[in-house]
């Protein structure tokens, strides 16, 4: 069965292709259009489809639209309420969704509109997580909103979903966090991770108030009352100073979110009959601080979060939902890749001097050991928002100035942390927390004896968002880490996404070269080839 999954309705449009129970390809539209998040999350953009990513998915499999057995669209307009409070234009979004089969047939010539199947938004989120593990699991989905709800709790057994509870709008933990993001001067449905980082600098002095305003109801649902944000901190303009009041407000909401999520996880565990694995998806599941607390304090033996937990992941989930079988997730490298010959042709076209060292991993490690910054471009690009060693900026974790340097390179706020990658066998020596953690979806406590040795990756609260690197799945990255440890005694390297502020992650070789040419990066490690700054830009 050949199923193309499509996410288009809110934000982060994406496409994913599942063929006979195998995930062949998945990618966000932003990687093709170069527009961050693909589009803005407003009803007027609901008609915009992931045309480029969908076409690439089919091309990667050697298929045409006419070869598909189904197209799974991750929103079901039949489930929508007549009106959504606070969104007077929602009817426009719903009307666009109803017409999606015709829009898709126009964008993918040869597609029969009758092959388009509507998959409820939260069912698509649930499938992206619950059907991506081998075992039966409880599933918890939380985001801003779907058709008429903001949450789903369920259980997967034998590939079939039993929905245990959904929370109707307008109550939404995701929209609560979006509203806070907007109040703090950031872009909603985009910058919520900045609020999570800011929260660590504050004191949750409004926690008592938020415990009254945001409450679990004891039956698997929750209530979010109307909140007067300005009573706690003045609204901040995007370019205005960040104050302690803003950090305290972020800390208060973050802690209350964690508490309510723990209550929901405990209810879901009991309602599922005590299943030992919890799978999670939805934009709220990208909150790695909350995820770590659920794993540490919740009742589940295992917590697994879909790496593309935001709306882009519903493209994969919608396709999996139609198949109704478990398809274990084996890695996020589902996007575009280029052969060595294709990369070399691009280097020659750009007239960049390059070399082919005996080991690109060793070459990168040497530059990193000398406190250089490396643009690391290897294999297929990642599906989801995290750079996981395929489209990464790498740096030395032992220099306390590295965080400032990296945030300057990327044009980011200085309060934002940078993350470490570590070889799996060295994880327990340095960190405490969820293991394995190959997708950077949990925070971990840095052991005290290591905090002064790797200061660049230690957040203000003593944590780090760790990626564990396993030899069998990421041999090239593991080799680079091993050489770096041999040269420096440090088994950790800084890893952040290969992009600059406001732009999607680099996807193509040309984009990698453009970033290298415009940012103070010392080495471009692109496939097996090395481009050194001093050589490339010598007078």
Coordinates of C-alpha atoms in Angstrom, one line a residue:
X1 CA 0.0 0.0 0.0
X2 CA 1.4 3.4 -1.0
X3 CA 0.2 6.3 1.1
X4 CA 1.2 9.9 0.9
X5 CA 0.7 11.8 4.1
X6 CA 0.0 15.6 4.0
X7 CA 0.0 18.2 6.7
X8 CA -1.2 21.6 5.5
X9 CA -3.9 23.1 7.7
X10 CA -2.2 25.1 10.4
X11 CA 1.5 25.4 10.1
X12 CA 4.7 23.5 9.3
X13 CA 3.3 21.9 6.1
X14 CA 5.0 18.6 5.3
X15 CA 4.7 15.4 3.3
X16 CA 5.6 11.8 4.1
X17 CA 5.5 8.6 2.1
X18 CA 4.8 5.2 3.5
X19 CA 5.1 2.2 1.1
X20 CA 4.2 -1.3 2.2
X21 CA 4.8 -0.5 5.9
X22 CA 8.1 1.3 5.3
X23 CA 8.7 5.0 5.8
X24 CA 10.4 6.0 2.5
X25 CA 10.6 9.8 2.8
X26 CA 9.4 12.7 4.9
X27 CA 10.2 16.4 4.8
X28 CA 8.9 19.8 5.7
X29 CA 8.0 22.2 3.0
X30 CA 10.2 24.9 4.6
X31 CA 13.3 22.9 3.5
X32 CA 12.3 23.4 -0.1
X33 CA 10.6 26.9 -0.1
X34 CA 13.1 28.3 2.4
X35 CA 10.3 30.0 4.3
X36 CA 10.5 29.3 8.0
X37 CA 7.7 27.0 9.1
X38 CA 6.4 27.0 5.5
X39 CA 3.8 29.6 6.2
X40 CA 2.1 31.6 9.0
X41 CA -0.6 29.8 11.0
X42 CA -3.6 31.9 9.9
X43 CA -6.8 30.7 8.3
X44 CA -5.9 32.6 5.1
X45 CA -2.9 30.3 4.5
X46 CA -4.8 27.0 5.0
X47 CA -5.0 26.4 1.3
X48 CA -1.2 26.4 0.9
X49 CA 0.0 22.8 0.4
X50 CA 3.4 21.1 0.8
X51 CA 3.6 20.8 -3.0
X52 CA 7.4 20.7 -3.3
X53 CA 8.0 18.2 -0.4
X54 CA 5.1 16.0 -1.7
X55 CA 6.6 16.0 -5.2
X56 CA 10.0 15.1 -3.8
X57 CA 8.7 12.2 -1.7
X58 CA 7.1 10.7 -4.8
X59 CA 10.2 11.3 -6.8
X60 CA 12.4 9.6 -4.2
X61 CA 10.3 6.5 -4.4
X62 CA 10.0 6.6 -8.2
X63 CA 6.3 7.0 -8.0
X64 CA 3.7 9.3 -9.7
X65 CA 0.6 10.6 -8.1
X66 CA -1.4 8.1 -10.0
X67 CA 0.5 5.3 -8.4
X68 CA -0.8 6.2 -4.9
X69 CA -3.4 4.1 -3.1
X70 CA -4.3 6.9 -0.8
X71 CA -3.4 10.4 0.3
X72 CA -3.9 11.0 4.0
X73 CA -4.7 14.6 5.0
X74 CA -4.2 15.3 8.7
X75 CA -7.4 17.3 9.4
X76 CA -11.0 16.3 9.2
X77 CA -13.4 19.2 8.5
X78 CA -16.4 17.1 9.4
X79 CA -15.3 17.2 13.1
X80 CA -15.2 21.0 13.3
X81 CA -17.5 23.0 15.5
X82 CA -19.6 25.8 14.0
X83 CA -17.3 28.4 15.5
X84 CA -14.1 28.5 17.5
X85 CA -14.0 31.1 20.2
X86 CA -11.5 33.9 19.4
X87 CA -11.1 32.8 15.7
X88 CA -13.7 34.5 13.6
X89 CA -12.1 33.3 10.4
X90 CA -11.9 29.6 11.3
X91 CA -14.7 28.9 8.9
X92 CA -12.3 29.9 6.1
X93 CA -9.8 27.3 7.2
X94 CA -12.6 24.6 7.4
X95 CA -13.8 25.5 3.9
X96 CA -10.2 25.2 2.5
X97 CA -9.9 21.8 4.2
X98 CA -13.1 20.5 2.6
X99 CA -11.7 21.5 -0.8
X100 CA -8.3 19.9 -0.1
X101 CA -8.9 16.9 -2.4
X102 CA -9.4 19.2 -5.4
X103 CA -6.4 21.4 -4.4
X104 CA -4.2 18.3 -4.1
X105 CA -5.3 16.9 -7.4
X106 CA -4.3 20.3 -9.0
X107 CA -0.9 20.3 -7.3
X108 CA -0.3 16.6 -8.0
X109 CA -1.5 16.0 -11.6
X110 CA -2.8 12.4 -12.0
X111 CA -4.1 12.1 -8.5
X112 CA -7.8 11.1 -8.2
X113 CA -9.4 13.4 -5.6
X114 CA -11.5 10.5 -4.3
X115 CA -8.2 8.9 -3.0
X116 CA -7.8 11.7 -0.4
X117 CA -8.8 10.5 3.1
X118 CA -9.3 12.9 6.0
X119 CA -7.6 11.8 9.2
X120 CA -8.5 13.7 12.4
X121 CA -5.6 16.0 13.4
X122 CA -5.0 14.4 16.9
X123 CA -5.4 10.9 15.5
X124 CA -2.6 11.8 13.1
X125 CA -0.4 13.1 15.9
X126 CA -1.2 10.0 18.0
X127 CA -0.3 7.6 15.1
X128 CA 3.0 9.4 14.5
X129 CA 4.0 8.4 18.0
X130 CA 2.0 5.3 19.0
X131 CA 2.6 3.5 15.7
X132 CA 6.3 4.4 15.6
X133 CA 7.2 2.0 18.5
X134 CA 7.1 -1.8 18.3
X135 CA 5.1 -2.4 21.5
X136 CA 1.6 -1.4 22.6
X137 CA 1.5 2.0 24.2
X138 CA -0.5 4.7 25.9
X139 CA -0.5 7.9 23.9
X140 CA -0.8 11.5 24.9
X141 CA -1.2 14.3 22.4
X142 CA -1.3 18.0 23.3
X143 CA -1.0 21.0 21.1
X144 CA -2.7 24.3 20.4
X145 CA -5.8 22.8 18.7
X146 CA -7.1 20.3 16.2
X147 CA -10.6 20.4 14.7
X148 CA -12.5 20.9 18.0
X149 CA -10.2 19.7 20.7
X150 CA -6.7 20.4 22.1
X151 CA -5.7 17.0 23.5
X152 CA -6.1 13.3 23.1
X153 CA -5.3 10.5 25.5
X154 CA -5.5 7.0 24.1
X155 CA -4.0 3.5 24.0
X156 CA -2.6 1.6 21.0
X157 CA -3.0 -2.2 21.0
X158 CA -2.2 -4.2 17.9
X159 CA -2.1 -1.1 15.8
X160 CA -5.6 0.0 16.8
X161 CA -6.2 3.2 18.7
X162 CA -8.7 3.4 21.6
X163 CA -9.4 7.1 22.3
X164 CA -9.8 7.4 26.1
X165 CA -10.3 11.2 26.4
X166 CA -10.2 14.4 24.5
X167 CA -10.4 17.9 25.8
X168 CA -12.7 20.2 23.9
X169 CA -11.7 23.8 23.0
X170 CA -11.4 26.5 24.1
X171 CA -9.3 24.9 26.9
X172 CA -5.9 24.3 25.5
X173 CA -2.4 24.0 27.1
X174 CA -0.8 24.6 23.8
X175 CA -2.7 27.9 23.2
X176 CA -1.9 28.9 26.8
X177 CA 1.8 28.6 25.9
X178 CA 1.3 30.3 22.5
X179 CA -0.4 33.3 24.3
X180 CA 2.5 33.6 26.7
X181 CA 4.9 33.4 23.8
X182 CA 3.1 36.3 22.1
X183 CA 3.0 38.3 25.3
X184 CA 6.7 38.0 25.8
X185 CA 7.4 39.4 22.3
X186 CA 8.1 36.3 20.4
X187 CA 6.4 34.7 17.4
X188 CA 3.6 32.3 18.4
X189 CA 3.5 28.8 16.8
X190 CA 7.3 29.3 16.3
X191 CA 9.2 30.6 19.3
X192 CA 7.7 28.6 22.2
X193 CA 11.1 26.9 22.8
X194 CA 12.6 30.3 23.6
X195 CA 10.0 30.7 26.4
X196 CA 11.1 27.3 27.7
X197 CA 14.7 28.4 27.8
X198 CA 13.8 31.8 29.4
X199 CA 11.9 30.0 32.2
X200 CA 15.1 28.7 33.7
X201 CA 16.2 32.2 34.4
X202 CA 13.1 33.0 36.4
X203 CA 11.4 32.2 39.7
X204 CA 7.9 30.7 39.5
X205 CA 6.4 33.3 41.9
X206 CA 3.0 33.3 40.2
X207 CA 2.7 29.5 40.5
X208 CA -0.1 29.7 43.1
X209 CA -2.2 31.8 40.8
X210 CA -1.7 29.5 37.8
X211 CA -2.6 26.5 39.9
X212 CA -6.0 28.2 40.3
X213 CA -6.3 29.2 36.6
X214 CA -4.9 26.0 34.9
X215 CA -6.2 22.8 36.5
X216 CA -6.5 19.1 35.7
X217 CA -10.1 18.0 36.2
X218 CA -9.3 14.5 37.5
X219 CA -11.1 12.8 34.6
X220 CA -8.3 13.1 32.0
X221 CA -9.1 16.6 31.0
X222 CA -8.2 20.1 32.1
X223 CA -9.4 23.7 32.4
X224 CA -7.6 26.9 31.3
X225 CA -9.3 30.0 32.6
X226 CA -8.9 33.5 31.1
X227 CA -5.6 35.0 32.0
X228 CA -4.6 38.6 32.5
X229 CA -1.0 38.4 31.4
X230 CA -0.3 42.1 31.9
X231 CA -1.2 41.9 35.6
X232 CA 2.0 39.8 36.0
X233 CA 4.4 41.4 33.4
X234 CA 4.0 44.1 30.9
X235 CA 3.7 42.9 27.3
X236 CA 7.1 43.0 25.6
X237 CA 7.8 44.3 22.2
X238 CA 10.0 42.1 20.0
X239 CA 13.0 44.3 20.3
X240 CA 12.5 45.4 23.9
X241 CA 14.5 44.5 27.0
X242 CA 13.7 41.2 28.7
X243 CA 13.1 41.7 32.4
X244 CA 13.0 39.6 35.5
X245 CA 9.2 39.9 35.5
X246 CA 9.1 38.2 32.0
X247 CA 11.4 35.4 33.2
X248 CA 9.3 34.9 36.3
X249 CA 6.1 34.7 34.3
X250 CA 7.7 32.1 31.9
X251 CA 8.9 30.1 34.9
X252 CA 5.5 30.1 36.5
X253 CA 3.7 28.9 33.3
X254 CA 6.4 26.3 32.6
X255 CA 6.2 24.7 36.1
X256 CA 2.4 24.7 36.0
X257 CA 2.5 23.1 32.5
X258 CA 4.7 20.3 33.8
X259 CA 2.4 19.7 36.8
X260 CA -0.7 19.4 34.7
X261 CA 1.0 17.2 32.1
X262 CA 2.1 14.9 34.9
X263 CA -1.5 14.6 36.1
X264 CA -2.7 13.8 32.6
X265 CA 0.1 11.2 32.2
X266 CA -0.9 9.5 35.4
X267 CA -4.6 9.4 34.4
X268 CA -3.7 8.0 31.0
X269 CA -1.6 5.3 32.5
X270 CA -4.5 4.1 34.7
X271 CA -7.1 4.5 32.0
X272 CA -4.9 2.5 29.5
X273 CA -4.8 -0.5 31.9
X274 CA -1.3 0.2 33.0
X275 CA 0.6 0.0 29.7
X276 CA 4.3 0.5 30.4
X277 CA 5.2 2.7 27.5
X278 CA 3.9 6.3 26.9
X279 CA 4.2 7.8 23.4
X280 CA 3.8 11.5 22.9
X281 CA 3.3 13.9 20.1
X282 CA 1.8 17.4 19.4
X283 CA 3.7 20.7 19.7
X284 CA 3.6 20.5 23.5
X285 CA 5.6 17.3 23.3
X286 CA 8.6 19.4 22.1
X287 CA 8.8 20.8 25.6
X288 CA 11.9 18.7 26.6
X289 CA 11.8 20.0 30.2
X290 CA 8.3 18.7 30.7
X291 CA 9.1 15.5 28.9
X292 CA 12.0 14.9 31.3
X293 CA 9.8 15.4 34.3
X294 CA 7.1 13.0 33.0
X295 CA 9.9 10.4 32.4
X296 CA 11.3 10.9 35.9
X297 CA 8.2 11.3 38.0
X298 CA 5.5 9.6 35.9
X299 CA 4.3 6.0 36.1
X300 CA 5.6 4.8 32.8
X301 CA 8.7 2.6 32.4
X302 CA 9.4 4.2 29.0
X303 CA 8.5 7.6 27.4
X304 CA 9.0 7.9 23.6
X305 CA 8.4 11.2 21.9
X306 CA 8.0 11.5 18.1
X307 CA 11.0 13.6 16.9
X308 CA 8.7 15.5 14.5
X309 CA 6.2 16.1 17.3
X310 CA 4.8 19.3 15.9
X311 CA 2.4 19.6 13.1
X312 CA 4.9 18.5 10.4
X313 CA 4.8 15.0 12.1
X314 CA 1.1 14.7 11.3
X315 CA 2.0 14.0 7.7
X316 CA 3.7 10.8 8.8
X317 CA 1.0 10.1 11.3
X318 CA -1.8 10.4 8.9
X319 CA -0.1 8.0 6.5
X320 CA 0.6 5.5 9.3
X321 CA -3.0 5.8 10.6
X322 CA -4.4 4.5 7.3
X323 CA -2.1 1.4 7.5
X324 CA -3.0 0.6 11.2
X325 CA 0.2 -1.2 11.9
X326 CA 3.2 -0.5 14.0
X327 CA 6.2 0.8 11.9
X328 CA 9.1 1.2 14.3
X329 CA 10.9 4.5 13.9
X330 CA 14.5 3.8 13.0
X331 CA 15.8 7.4 12.5
X332 CA 14.9 10.9 11.6
X333 CA 17.2 11.0 8.5
X334 CA 14.2 10.9 6.1
X335 CA 14.8 14.0 4.0
X336 CA 16.9 14.8 0.9
X337 CA 20.5 13.6 0.5
X338 CA 23.2 14.0 -2.2
X339 CA 25.8 11.5 -3.4
X340 CA 29.5 12.3 -3.1
X341 CA 29.7 12.9 -6.9
X342 CA 26.8 15.4 -6.7
X343 CA 28.4 17.2 -3.8
X344 CA 31.7 17.4 -5.6
X345 CA 30.0 18.8 -8.7
X346 CA 28.5 21.5 -6.6
X347 CA 31.8 22.4 -5.0
X348 CA 33.4 22.7 -8.5
X349 CA 30.5 24.8 -9.7
X350 CA 31.1 27.2 -6.8
X351 CA 34.8 27.2 -7.5
X352 CA 35.6 26.5 -3.9
X353 CA 38.9 24.9 -3.1
X354 CA 38.4 21.7 -1.3
X355 CA 40.2 18.5 -0.2
X356 CA 39.2 14.9 0.4
X357 CA 40.9 13.9 3.6
X358 CA 41.4 10.3 4.6
X359 CA 38.7 10.8 7.3
X360 CA 36.3 13.7 7.3
X361 CA 35.4 12.8 10.9
X362 CA 39.0 13.1 12.0
X363 CA 39.4 16.4 10.0
X364 CA 36.4 17.9 11.7
X365 CA 37.5 16.7 15.2
X366 CA 40.9 18.4 14.7
X367 CA 39.3 21.7 13.8
X368 CA 36.9 21.4 16.8
X369 CA 39.8 20.6 19.1
X370 CA 41.5 23.8 18.0
X371 CA 38.3 25.7 19.0
X372 CA 37.0 26.1 15.5
X373 CA 33.4 26.0 14.4
X374 CA 32.4 23.3 11.9
X375 CA 29.4 23.2 9.5
X376 CA 28.6 19.5 9.4
X377 CA 26.6 18.4 6.3
X378 CA 26.2 14.6 6.0
X379 CA 23.7 12.2 4.6
X380 CA 20.0 12.8 4.4
X381 CA 18.4 15.8 6.2
X382 CA 16.4 15.3 9.4
X383 CA 12.6 15.2 9.6
X384 CA 11.5 17.5 12.5
X385 CA 13.0 20.6 14.2
X386 CA 16.2 19.1 15.7
X387 CA 19.6 18.9 14.1
X388 CA 20.8 15.4 14.8
X389 CA 24.2 15.2 13.2
X390 CA 23.2 15.6 9.5
X391 CA 22.7 19.4 9.3
X392 CA 24.6 20.7 12.3
X393 CA 26.9 23.4 13.5
X394 CA 29.5 21.9 15.8
X395 CA 31.8 23.5 18.4
X396 CA 34.1 22.9 21.4
X397 CA 32.1 22.5 24.7
X398 CA 35.1 23.3 26.9
X399 CA 35.3 27.0 26.1
X400 CA 32.9 29.1 28.2
X401 CA 32.7 31.6 25.3
X402 CA 31.4 29.1 22.9
X403 CA 27.7 29.8 23.7
X404 CA 28.2 33.5 22.9
X405 CA 30.1 32.7 19.8
X406 CA 27.5 30.2 18.5
X407 CA 24.6 32.5 19.3
X408 CA 26.4 35.3 17.5
X409 CA 27.0 33.1 14.4
X410 CA 23.3 32.2 14.3
X411 CA 22.0 35.6 15.3
X412 CA 20.1 34.2 18.4
X413 CA 19.3 35.6 21.8
X414 CA 22.1 35.1 24.3
X415 CA 19.9 33.4 26.9
X416 CA 19.3 30.5 24.7
X417 CA 21.3 27.3 25.5
X418 CA 23.2 25.2 23.1
X419 CA 23.1 21.4 23.2
X420 CA 25.6 18.5 23.5
X421 CA 26.0 15.3 21.6
X422 CA 27.8 12.4 23.3
X423 CA 28.7 8.9 22.4
X424 CA 26.1 6.5 24.0
X425 CA 28.7 4.6 25.9
X426 CA 29.9 7.8 27.7
X427 CA 26.5 9.2 28.5
X428 CA 26.2 7.8 32.1
X429 CA 29.6 9.2 33.0
X430 CA 28.5 12.8 32.4
X431 CA 24.7 13.0 32.5
X432 CA 21.7 11.8 34.5
X433 CA 18.3 11.3 32.9
X434 CA 16.5 9.5 30.1
X435 CA 18.6 7.1 28.1
X436 CA 18.9 6.6 25.2
X437 CA 18.1 10.0 23.9
X438 CA 18.9 10.0 20.2
X439 CA 16.5 12.8 19.3
X440 CA 17.2 15.6 21.8
X441 CA 13.7 15.5 23.3
X442 CA 14.6 15.5 27.1
X443 CA 16.8 17.6 29.3
X444 CA 19.4 15.9 31.5
X445 CA 21.2 16.8 34.6
X446 CA 24.9 17.5 34.1
X447 CA 26.9 15.8 36.8
X448 CA 28.6 18.4 39.0
X449 CA 32.2 17.2 38.3
X450 CA 31.6 17.8 34.6
X451 CA 30.0 21.3 34.7
X452 CA 33.2 23.2 34.6
X453 CA 34.7 20.9 32.0
X454 CA 31.9 21.4 29.4
X455 CA 30.5 24.9 30.4
X456 CA 29.3 25.7 26.9
X457 CA 26.5 23.1 27.0
X458 CA 25.4 23.6 30.7
X459 CA 22.2 25.7 31.0
X460 CA 21.7 28.1 33.8
X461 CA 19.8 25.4 35.7
X462 CA 22.5 22.8 35.4
X463 CA 20.8 20.8 32.6
X464 CA 21.6 20.0 29.0
X465 CA 19.4 18.7 26.2
X466 CA 21.5 15.7 25.2
X467 CA 21.7 13.7 22.0
X468 CA 23.1 10.3 22.5
X469 CA 25.0 9.0 19.4
X470 CA 25.1 5.3 18.8
X471 CA 27.9 3.7 16.7
X472 CA 25.5 1.4 14.8
X473 CA 23.1 4.2 13.7
X474 CA 25.4 7.2 13.3
X475 CA 28.9 5.8 12.7
X476 CA 30.4 8.9 11.2
X477 CA 29.3 11.2 14.0
X478 CA 30.5 8.6 16.5
X479 CA 33.9 8.5 14.9
X480 CA 34.2 12.3 15.0
X481 CA 33.3 12.2 18.7
X482 CA 35.8 9.5 19.4
X483 CA 38.6 11.4 17.7
X484 CA 37.6 14.6 19.5
X485 CA 37.8 12.8 22.9
X486 CA 41.2 11.4 22.0
X487 CA 42.5 14.9 21.2
X488 CA 40.8 16.8 24.1
X489 CA 39.7 14.3 26.8
X490 CA 36.2 15.5 26.3
X491 CA 33.5 13.1 25.0
X492 CA 31.0 15.8 24.2
X493 CA 30.7 18.2 21.2
X494 CA 28.3 21.2 20.9
X495 CA 25.6 20.5 18.3
X496 CA 23.1 23.1 17.1
X497 CA 21.2 23.4 13.8
X498 CA 22.9 24.4 10.6
X499 CA 21.0 27.7 10.0
X500 CA 20.9 31.3 11.0
X501 CA 18.1 33.1 12.8
X502 CA 14.7 33.1 11.1
X503 CA 15.8 30.7 8.3
X504 CA 15.1 27.0 7.9
X505 CA 17.9 24.5 8.4
X506 CA 20.2 24.1 5.5
X507 CA 19.0 21.3 3.1
X508 CA 21.0 21.4 -0.1
X509 CA 24.8 21.6 -0.7
X510 CA 24.4 25.0 -2.2
X511 CA 22.7 26.3 0.9
X512 CA 25.5 24.8 3.0
X513 CA 28.1 26.7 1.0
X514 CA 26.1 29.9 1.2
X515 CA 26.0 29.7 5.0
X516 CA 29.7 28.8 5.1
X517 CA 30.4 31.9 3.0
X518 CA 28.4 34.3 5.1
X519 CA 29.1 33.1 8.7
X520 CA 32.4 32.8 10.7
X521 CA 32.6 29.1 10.3
X522 CA 36.1 27.5 10.1
X523 CA 35.4 24.3 8.3
X524 CA 32.6 23.0 6.0
X525 CA 32.6 19.2 6.3
X526 CA 30.3 18.3 3.4
X527 CA 30.1 14.7 2.6
X528 CA 33.7 13.4 2.5
X529 CA 35.0 16.8 1.5
X530 CA 36.6 19.6 3.6
X531 CA 36.5 23.3 2.8
X532 CA 38.7 25.3 5.1
X533 CA 38.0 29.0 5.6
X534 CA 41.6 30.1 5.3
X535 CA 41.9 28.3 2.0
X536 CA 38.5 29.1 0.5
X537 CA 38.8 32.8 1.2
X538 CA 42.5 33.4 0.8
X539 CA 43.5 36.7 -0.8

